[in-house]
Every structure is written in structure tokens, then in C-alpha cells.
Coordinates of C-alpha atoms in Angstrom, one line a residue:
M1 CA 36.9 -24.9 28.7
G2 CA 33.6 -24.5 30.5
Q3 CA 31.8 -25.2 33.8
G4 CA 31.2 -29.0 34.2
K5 CA 33.2 -30.1 31.1
Q6 CA 35.1 -33.3 31.5
L7 CA 38.4 -34.7 30.3
T8 CA 39.0 -38.4 30.9
I9 CA 42.6 -39.8 30.9
G10 CA 42.8 -43.5 31.7
D11 CA 40.8 -44.2 34.9
T12 CA 40.7 -40.5 36.0
T13 CA 38.1 -37.9 34.9
F14 CA 39.0 -34.3 35.4
V15 CA 36.0 -32.0 35.8
F16 CA 36.6 -28.3 35.2
Q17 CA 35.2 -25.5 37.4
T18 CA 35.2 -22.2 35.6
E19 CA 32.6 -20.4 37.8
A20 CA 33.7 -19.2 41.2
G21 CA 31.7 -20.6 44.1
T22 CA 29.9 -23.2 42.0
T23 CA 31.1 -26.8 42.3
P24 CA 30.6 -28.8 39.1
D25 CA 28.6 -32.0 39.1
T26 CA 30.9 -35.0 39.4
T27 CA 28.1 -37.7 39.3
T28 CA 28.1 -37.8 35.6
V29 CA 31.7 -39.0 35.1
P30 CA 32.1 -42.3 33.2
T31 CA 31.7 -45.5 35.2
G32 CA 34.9 -46.9 36.5
T33 CA 36.7 -43.5 36.6
T34 CA 37.7 -41.3 39.5
A35 CA 36.5 -37.7 39.4
V36 CA 39.0 -34.9 40.1
V37 CA 37.8 -31.3 40.1
I38 CA 40.2 -28.8 38.4
D39 CA 39.4 -25.3 39.6
V40 CA 40.4 -22.6 37.1
S41 CA 37.7 -20.0 38.1
G42 CA 40.4 -17.7 39.3
K43 CA 41.6 -17.0 35.7
K44 CA 39.9 -14.5 33.5
T45 CA 40.8 -15.4 30.0
A46 CA 40.3 -18.7 28.2
A47 CA 44.1 -19.0 27.5
E48 CA 44.9 -18.5 31.2
Q49 CA 42.3 -21.1 32.2
V50 CA 43.8 -23.7 29.8
Q51 CA 47.3 -23.0 31.2
E52 CA 46.1 -23.4 34.7
A53 CA 44.2 -26.6 33.9
V54 CA 47.4 -28.1 32.3
R55 CA 49.4 -27.2 35.4
K56 CA 46.8 -28.7 37.8
I57 CA 46.3 -31.8 35.7
A58 CA 50.1 -32.4 35.8
T59 CA 50.1 -32.0 39.5
A60 CA 47.1 -34.3 40.2
G61 CA 48.0 -36.8 37.5
R62 CA 50.2 -39.2 39.4
N63 CA 49.9 -43.0 39.0
I64 CA 47.0 -42.9 36.7
G65 CA 45.9 -46.4 35.7
H66 CA 44.6 -47.7 32.5
D67 CA 42.8 -51.0 31.7
K68 CA 43.9 -51.9 28.2
D69 CA 42.4 -55.3 27.9
G70 CA 39.1 -54.5 29.7
D71 CA 39.4 -57.1 32.5
G72 CA 38.7 -54.6 35.2
T73 CA 42.3 -54.1 36.4
S74 CA 44.8 -51.6 35.4
D75 CA 47.4 -52.9 33.0
A76 CA 49.8 -49.9 33.4
T77 CA 50.1 -46.6 35.2
F78 CA 51.1 -43.2 33.9
N79 CA 52.3 -39.9 35.2
I80 CA 51.1 -36.7 33.7
S81 CA 53.5 -33.8 33.4
S82 CA 53.5 -30.4 31.7
V83 CA 56.0 -29.7 29.0
G84 CA 54.6 -26.3 28.0
P85 CA 51.8 -23.9 28.9
N86 CA 49.3 -25.7 26.7
T87 CA 50.7 -29.3 26.5
I88 CA 50.6 -32.3 28.8
H89 CA 52.9 -35.3 28.6
L90 CA 52.2 -39.0 29.6
D91 CA 55.0 -41.2 31.1
Q92 CA 54.3 -44.9 31.5
Q93 CA 55.6 -46.3 34.8
M94 CA 57.5 -49.6 35.0
P95 CA 55.8 -52.0 37.5
G96 CA 57.8 -53.7 40.2
T97 CA 57.1 -57.2 38.8
G98 CA 55.8 -58.5 35.5
T99 CA 56.0 -57.1 32.1
P100 CA 53.9 -54.0 31.3
P101 CA 51.9 -54.0 28.0
V102 CA 53.3 -52.1 25.1
Y103 CA 51.1 -49.0 24.3
S104 CA 51.0 -47.8 20.7
V105 CA 50.1 -44.3 19.6
D106 CA 46.5 -45.4 19.0
D107 CA 46.4 -47.0 22.5
M108 CA 47.5 -43.7 23.9
K109 CA 44.8 -41.8 22.0
G110 CA 42.3 -44.2 23.4
M111 CA 43.1 -43.2 26.9
F112 CA 41.7 -39.7 26.2
S113 CA 38.0 -38.8 26.1
A114 CA 36.0 -35.6 26.6
A115 CA 32.5 -34.9 27.6
N116 CA 30.3 -31.8 27.8
P117 CA 27.5 -32.5 30.2
T118 CA 24.1 -30.9 29.4
T119 CA 21.3 -29.7 31.4
S120 CA 17.9 -28.1 31.0
A121 CA 17.9 -24.5 30.0
V122 CA 16.8 -22.1 32.7
A123 CA 13.0 -21.5 32.4
G124 CA 11.6 -18.1 33.0
S125 CA 15.0 -16.5 33.7
L126 CA 14.5 -13.6 31.4
E127 CA 11.8 -10.9 31.7
L128 CA 11.5 -7.8 29.5
S129 CA 9.4 -4.8 30.2
P130 CA 10.5 -2.0 27.9
T131 CA 8.8 1.4 27.7
I132 CA 8.4 3.1 24.4
S133 CA 7.1 6.6 24.1
V134 CA 6.6 9.2 21.4
D135 CA 5.8 12.8 21.5
V136 CA 2.2 13.2 20.4
A137 CA 0.0 16.3 20.5
E138 CA -3.8 16.6 20.9
G139 CA -5.6 16.1 17.7
E140 CA -2.8 14.1 16.0
R141 CA -3.5 10.7 14.4
V142 CA -0.9 8.1 15.0
S143 CA -0.5 4.5 13.7
F144 CA 2.0 1.8 14.7
G145 CA 1.0 -1.2 12.6
D146 CA -1.8 -2.8 14.6
G147 CA -4.4 -1.9 11.9
K148 CA -5.9 1.0 13.9
T149 CA -5.6 4.7 13.9
Y150 CA -5.3 6.4 17.3
V151 CA -6.5 10.0 17.7
I152 CA -4.9 11.8 20.6
V153 CA -7.4 13.8 22.8
G154 CA -7.2 15.6 26.1
A155 CA -8.0 13.8 29.3
T156 CA -11.2 15.8 29.7
S157 CA -12.4 15.3 26.2
D158 CA -16.0 14.1 25.8
K159 CA -14.8 11.5 23.3
L160 CA -12.6 9.8 25.9
T161 CA -14.7 7.0 27.5
A162 CA -14.1 4.2 30.0
D163 CA -14.6 1.7 27.2
I164 CA -11.3 2.5 25.4
A165 CA -9.9 -0.9 26.3
A166 CA -12.9 -2.7 24.9
A167 CA -12.8 -0.6 21.7
Q168 CA -9.1 -1.4 21.2
A169 CA -10.0 -5.1 21.3
D170 CA -12.6 -4.6 18.5
E171 CA -10.9 -5.3 15.2
K172 CA -13.6 -3.3 13.4
V173 CA -12.7 -0.1 15.1
S174 CA -10.5 2.1 12.8
E175 CA -10.1 5.2 15.0
I176 CA -9.7 5.1 18.8
Y177 CA -9.6 8.2 20.9
V178 CA -6.9 8.0 23.6
T179 CA -4.8 10.2 25.8
A180 CA -1.1 10.5 25.1
E181 CA -0.3 8.4 28.2
S182 CA -2.6 5.5 27.4
F183 CA -1.4 5.6 23.8
N184 CA 2.2 5.1 24.8
E185 CA 1.2 2.2 27.1
E186 CA -0.5 0.5 24.2
L187 CA 2.4 1.3 22.0
S188 CA 4.9 -0.4 24.4
K189 CA 2.7 -3.5 24.6
F190 CA 2.4 -3.9 20.9
A191 CA 6.0 -3.1 20.2
L192 CA 7.2 -5.7 22.7
D193 CA 4.9 -8.4 21.4
K194 CA 6.1 -7.8 17.8
A195 CA 9.8 -7.6 18.7
V196 CA 9.6 -10.9 20.6
K197 CA 7.8 -12.7 17.7
D198 CA 10.3 -11.3 15.2
A199 CA 13.3 -12.3 17.4
L200 CA 11.9 -15.8 17.8
A201 CA 11.6 -16.2 14.1
D202 CA 15.3 -15.1 13.7
T203 CA 17.3 -18.1 14.8
A204 CA 20.6 -16.4 14.0
A205 CA 19.8 -13.6 16.4
T206 CA 18.6 -15.8 19.3
G207 CA 20.9 -18.8 19.0
Y208 CA 18.0 -21.1 19.7
N209 CA 15.6 -22.8 17.3
G210 CA 11.8 -22.5 17.8
S211 CA 11.4 -25.7 19.7
K212 CA 13.8 -24.6 22.5
L213 CA 12.6 -21.1 23.2
T214 CA 9.1 -19.8 23.8
A215 CA 7.8 -16.4 25.0
A216 CA 4.7 -15.2 26.6
V217 CA 3.8 -11.5 26.5
S218 CA 1.2 -10.2 29.0
N219 CA 0.4 -6.7 30.0
G220 CA 3.7 -5.3 28.6
T221 CA 6.0 -7.9 30.1
A222 CA 7.6 -10.8 28.1
T223 CA 8.7 -13.9 29.9
I224 CA 11.2 -16.0 27.9
T225 CA 11.3 -19.7 28.6
A226 CA 14.1 -22.0 27.6
A227 CA 13.0 -25.6 27.6
A228 CA 15.1 -28.7 28.3
S229 CA 17.8 -29.2 25.7
S230 CA 20.4 -31.9 25.1
D231 CA 22.8 -29.6 23.4
V232 CA 22.8 -26.6 25.8
G233 CA 25.3 -26.6 28.6
V234 CA 24.9 -24.9 31.9
E235 CA 27.3 -22.2 31.0
D236 CA 25.6 -21.6 27.7
T237 CA 22.0 -21.0 28.9
Q238 CA 22.4 -17.5 30.3
T239 CA 24.5 -16.5 27.3
K240 CA 21.8 -17.6 24.9
L241 CA 19.1 -15.8 26.8
E242 CA 21.1 -12.6 26.9
A243 CA 21.7 -12.9 23.2
F244 CA 17.9 -13.2 22.8
Q245 CA 17.4 -10.1 24.9
T246 CA 19.9 -8.2 22.7
A247 CA 18.0 -9.3 19.6
V248 CA 14.7 -8.1 21.1
E249 CA 16.2 -4.7 22.0
A250 CA 17.5 -4.4 18.5
K251 CA 14.0 -5.0 17.1
L252 CA 12.6 -2.4 19.5
A253 CA 15.1 0.1 18.4
N254 CA 13.9 -0.3 14.8
F255 CA 10.3 0.0 15.7
K256 CA 8.6 2.8 13.8
V257 CA 5.6 5.0 14.7
Q258 CA 3.9 6.8 11.9
K259 CA 2.1 10.2 12.3
V260 CA -0.9 9.7 10.1
T261 CA -1.9 12.6 7.8
E262 CA -5.2 13.1 6.2
D263 CA -3.8 11.9 2.9
D264 CA -2.6 8.7 4.6
I265 CA -6.0 7.8 5.9
G266 CA -7.8 9.0 2.8
N267 CA -9.6 11.8 4.8
S268 CA -9.8 14.3 2.0
G269 CA -13.5 14.7 2.8
L270 CA -16.7 12.9 2.4
K271 CA -17.4 12.1 -1.3
L272 CA -21.0 12.3 -2.2
Q273 CA -22.5 10.9 -5.5
I274 CA -24.8 13.6 -6.8
G275 CA -25.2 12.6 -10.4
D276 CA -25.8 9.6 -12.6
T277 CA -22.2 9.0 -13.6
S278 CA -18.9 8.5 -11.8
D279 CA -17.4 11.6 -13.3
S280 CA -15.9 14.2 -10.9
F281 CA -18.5 16.8 -11.8
N282 CA -21.2 14.4 -10.6
Q283 CA -19.5 14.0 -7.2
L284 CA -19.2 16.5 -4.3
Q285 CA -16.4 16.6 -1.7
V286 CA -17.6 17.7 1.8
K287 CA -14.8 18.7 4.2
I288 CA -14.7 20.3 7.6
G289 CA -11.5 22.0 8.8
D290 CA -9.7 21.2 12.0
M291 CA -11.8 22.6 14.8
H292 CA -9.5 21.6 17.7
T293 CA -8.4 24.4 20.0
S294 CA -4.8 23.8 18.9
A295 CA -5.8 24.7 15.3
M296 CA -7.4 28.1 16.0
G297 CA -5.5 31.3 16.8
T298 CA -2.7 33.5 15.5
M299 CA -0.6 30.7 14.0
E300 CA 1.1 31.2 10.7
S301 CA 0.1 28.1 8.7
V302 CA 0.6 26.3 5.5
V303 CA -1.8 24.0 3.7
E304 CA -0.7 20.4 3.1
G305 CA -3.0 17.8 1.7
G306 CA -6.0 20.1 2.3
R307 CA -5.2 20.5 6.0
Q308 CA -3.8 23.6 7.7
T309 CA -0.6 22.9 9.6
A310 CA 0.5 25.4 12.3
V311 CA 4.0 26.8 11.9
S312 CA 4.3 29.5 14.6
G313 CA 2.1 31.7 16.8
K314 CA -0.4 30.7 19.5
S315 CA -3.6 28.9 19.6
I316 CA -6.7 28.9 21.8
A317 CA -5.1 26.1 23.8
D318 CA -2.0 28.3 24.5
I319 CA -3.6 31.5 25.8
N320 CA -2.9 32.7 29.3
I321 CA -4.8 35.7 30.7
S322 CA -3.1 35.7 34.1
T323 CA -0.9 38.6 33.0
P324 CA -1.8 41.8 31.2
E325 CA 0.5 40.9 28.3
G326 CA -1.1 37.5 28.0
A327 CA -4.6 39.0 28.1
H328 CA -3.8 41.5 25.3
E329 CA -2.3 38.7 23.2
A330 CA -5.4 36.5 23.9
I331 CA -7.5 39.2 22.2
D332 CA -5.8 38.7 18.8
V333 CA -5.8 34.9 19.3
I334 CA -9.5 34.8 20.0
K335 CA -10.2 37.3 17.1
N336 CA -8.4 35.1 14.6
A337 CA -10.1 32.0 16.0
I338 CA -13.5 33.6 15.4
N339 CA -12.5 34.5 11.9
Y340 CA -11.3 30.9 11.4
V341 CA -14.6 29.5 12.6
S342 CA -16.5 31.9 10.4
G343 CA -14.5 30.7 7.4
I344 CA -15.3 27.1 8.2
R345 CA -19.0 28.0 8.6
G346 CA -18.9 29.8 5.3
D347 CA -17.5 26.7 3.6
L348 CA -20.1 24.5 5.2
G349 CA -22.8 27.0 4.1
A350 CA -21.7 26.9 0.5
T351 CA -21.6 23.1 0.6
Q352 CA -25.1 23.1 2.1
N353 CA -26.4 25.3 -0.8
R354 CA -24.9 23.0 -3.3
L355 CA -26.5 20.0 -1.7
E356 CA -29.9 21.7 -1.5
H357 CA -29.7 22.6 -5.2
T358 CA -28.7 19.0 -6.0
A359 CA -31.5 17.7 -3.9
N360 CA -34.1 19.9 -5.7
N361 CA -32.9 18.7 -9.1
L362 CA -33.1 15.1 -8.0
S363 CA -36.6 15.8 -6.7
V364 CA -37.7 17.1 -10.1
M365 CA -36.1 14.2 -11.8
A366 CA -37.9 11.8 -9.5
E367 CA -41.2 13.6 -10.1
N368 CA -40.8 13.4 -13.9
I369 CA -40.1 9.7 -13.7
Q370 CA -43.1 9.1 -11.6
D371 CA -45.3 11.0 -14.1
A372 CA -44.0 8.9 -17.0
E373 CA -44.6 5.7 -15.0
S374 CA -48.2 6.8 -14.2
T375 CA -48.9 7.5 -17.9
I376 CA -47.7 4.1 -18.8
R377 CA -49.6 2.3 -16.0
D378 CA -52.9 4.2 -16.6
T379 CA -53.2 3.3 -20.3
D380 CA -56.6 1.7 -21.4
V381 CA -55.4 -1.4 -23.2
A382 CA -58.9 -2.4 -24.7
E383 CA -59.5 1.1 -26.1
E384 CA -56.1 1.3 -27.6
M385 CA -56.5 -2.2 -29.2
M386 CA -59.8 -1.2 -30.8
A387 CA -58.2 2.0 -32.2
Y388 CA -55.4 -0.1 -33.6
T389 CA -57.7 -2.6 -35.2
K390 CA -59.8 0.2 -36.8
N391 CA -56.8 1.9 -38.2
N392 CA -55.5 -1.4 -39.5
I393 CA -58.8 -2.1 -41.4
L394 CA -58.9 1.4 -42.9
I395 CA -55.4 0.9 -44.2
Q396 CA -56.2 -2.5 -45.7
S397 CA -59.4 -1.1 -47.4
A398 CA -57.6 1.8 -48.9
Q399 CA -55.0 -0.6 -50.4
A400 CA -57.8 -2.8 -51.9
M401 CA -59.6 0.1 -53.5
L402 CA -56.3 1.5 -55.0
A403 CA -55.7 -1.9 -56.5
Q404 CA -59.1 -2.0 -58.1
A405 CA -58.7 1.6 -59.5
N406 CA -55.5 0.6 -61.1
A407 CA -57.1 -2.5 -62.7
V408 CA -59.4 -0.5 -65.1
P409 CA -56.6 1.5 -66.9
Q410 CA -54.6 -1.7 -67.3
G411 CA -57.6 -3.4 -69.1
V412 CA -57.9 -0.4 -71.6
L413 CA -54.3 -0.6 -72.4
Q414 CA -54.5 -4.3 -73.1
L415 CA -57.4 -3.7 -75.6
L416 CA -55.4 -1.0 -77.4
G417 CA -52.3 -3.1 -77.5

């Protein structure tokens, strides 16, 4: 039972109306049949609609003709009656003259046919503009799967420029400085685009296959378009689109935003190669502590992954000197902030000394290498070859004289022997 569905009995086609105030199309009934609209829109449940349809068909189904032999004229007439809430009964009427044809069970079955007229799905009838927001604080790094890391800054930060949108479009940018508001706007756009694509790929969730449903996401709004389809009825179109909307909302509910820690982004410091091997003692880690105003003050903190995380207390960003109490409290906050900055400066100074010492060693090594190279390049080849030849001749002469000296004793021994 649905809007526009048809039931043909003999030469009469009953067209069902299930939507109040909307007359079904009767131009698509089979040729040679008469259309009769059966209005069941006043009933809420499907069972009530079926019972109402049976009752009205029985009322309207008087003297229904049927052309058995296909010659264009009715061979017999029937009356439709109701014998139960869900059952209709056909009675063949006796003509005034002539002999009516005999109808078998198969003939009776052939009198019935049903049709479910189709139409194009409604295009552009569904628009989604969800808003997703997360609580982010200044200085935090956040990622949501687009391959970039967003750093939250204040609206007056020097790092915030008018070129943020252009930077976001650059796939090579790994960190983008944004305000919390602009971050949530970007988050909503990306989440909607991803949710729509995932829902389109999930045919079980949408009820459509990819060729019948398309979506365009622009500036945080998704427009869902249902193309013409031969198997989607008028009453099904909105249901399918609503099912798709439910699927998108489910995807959005499962969308995750990750707070990026220094370990996550590999920001344990700048690793410098200061030796000739890849061993750890030939490498130097250079790190600078968090210098945001939210990181300096009287907070009790713990160290996680080499980064201080505030637990309680106040920071420079929280001080308020409009009251005497706030001014006194600000003194401790500023004092601790100064000590914190001094500690960071001390760490940087130690690192600087280490780098200067390493640079001096490398300079000495480079100087020694250059000296060795100069010694090799400045060699007089001709002089060295002459010295080599002279020494070679002397060695050969010594060997010849030694051989002659050994020959005399050998001759004496031969005479004695």
C-alpha cells in the first residue's frame, strides 16, 4: 500500500491515495481500463489502510467487465464484495441473454494485476549544515585527519595572519595558526565532507547505490541530489533521503578530534648531528620550553613527554589586578613566571655552550684536515722520484757487493774439498 500504487481487476484499475491532499496520477493506468481512486489517507497504520481499501473496492466494484478472448468487448461482468477485513470476493453476473464464458481459477487470477508507478527522485531536497565544535585552549595543537596540525592562538597573536585560508589550502603546510573559532569552522567543513563521502560509500546505510545519489559539499553545506530512478517510488524518495541524513549524522557523531601532544608530532626537540657517527652521544637535542602566557605562573605541573602540563594555579593569562587580592596574587604569578623564563634561558645557555664547544672541535678537525691536504698537494714529485731512484741504486749495489764477497770463501772451500 502506497501513494500511486495500482491494482487492476478486469477493466478497472484502482489507484490508491495514501497521502492526504495529494491526488495520485491516474494517467499511467493500463490502456483499456478505467481508473478509480481509492482514498485511504485517513488511516494511520498499514493494516487500517488495507481494510479501508478492501471496503472501498467492494463498494466501487460493481459490474466490472473482463475481456477474456481479447476482442475488445467484455465477455462477463463481476461484482466485488468483501468477505473479511483483508479479503475481496468476485461474483460473476449472469447476462440477460447469451451464455457467459466459463472462468477457471487461472482465468480469475489473470484478471488481477498490480503496478507500482515510479518517478524521478527529488533532486536537491536535502541540505545538511552541521556545526561541530571542540573546546580548545590557546597554545594547544589539534588534528582531525586532514594531514595538518592546527595551533590555537589568540585573536591578537602576531602569528595570526589574513592568509590563513591560503595556508590551509597548501598541502605542504604542517602547522597552521588559527583561532578557536576559525578552527571549529574548518572542523565542521571537513567533518561534513568526510561523513557524506563515507555515507555514500555505505549503500546499506543510505538505501541508494552510488549511481542514484550524489552529494556536493560547499562552504560547510552538503546538498544531496537523488537522480531519476526506475525503482524508486514517489513515497520512497523522501524516506531514502531521510535515511541518508540519519547515516550522515551517525558518521558525524563518530567523528574524532585529537589533541596532539609533542610526542605525537615528534616534537621532542631539534636533533643536531655533532659527530661522525649516528650514535646518541654524537647527537644533541635542542628543546625550548612552552613560553605561552598560559604556561607561566603559579601552576602546579607535571612533566609528560618532556612538556610541562598545568594542573592547578594561575598563569600570566589569568591574572587580574583590578582588585587588591588579584594584585597580590599577581605578584606570585609574575615571580614564578620570571623564574620559569630564567630556567628556560639557563637551559638554552647550556645548550649554546655545548654547541660552541662542538663548533670549536669541528673547526680544529677541519684545520687538521686542511693541513694534511696541503702537505699532500705541495709535494715535489721530481725531487721525491730522484731520491727514490738513488736509494734504489744504493740498495742494488750493496746486494751486488755482498754477493761478490761471499763468492771468495766459497772458492776456498771448494779447493779444500
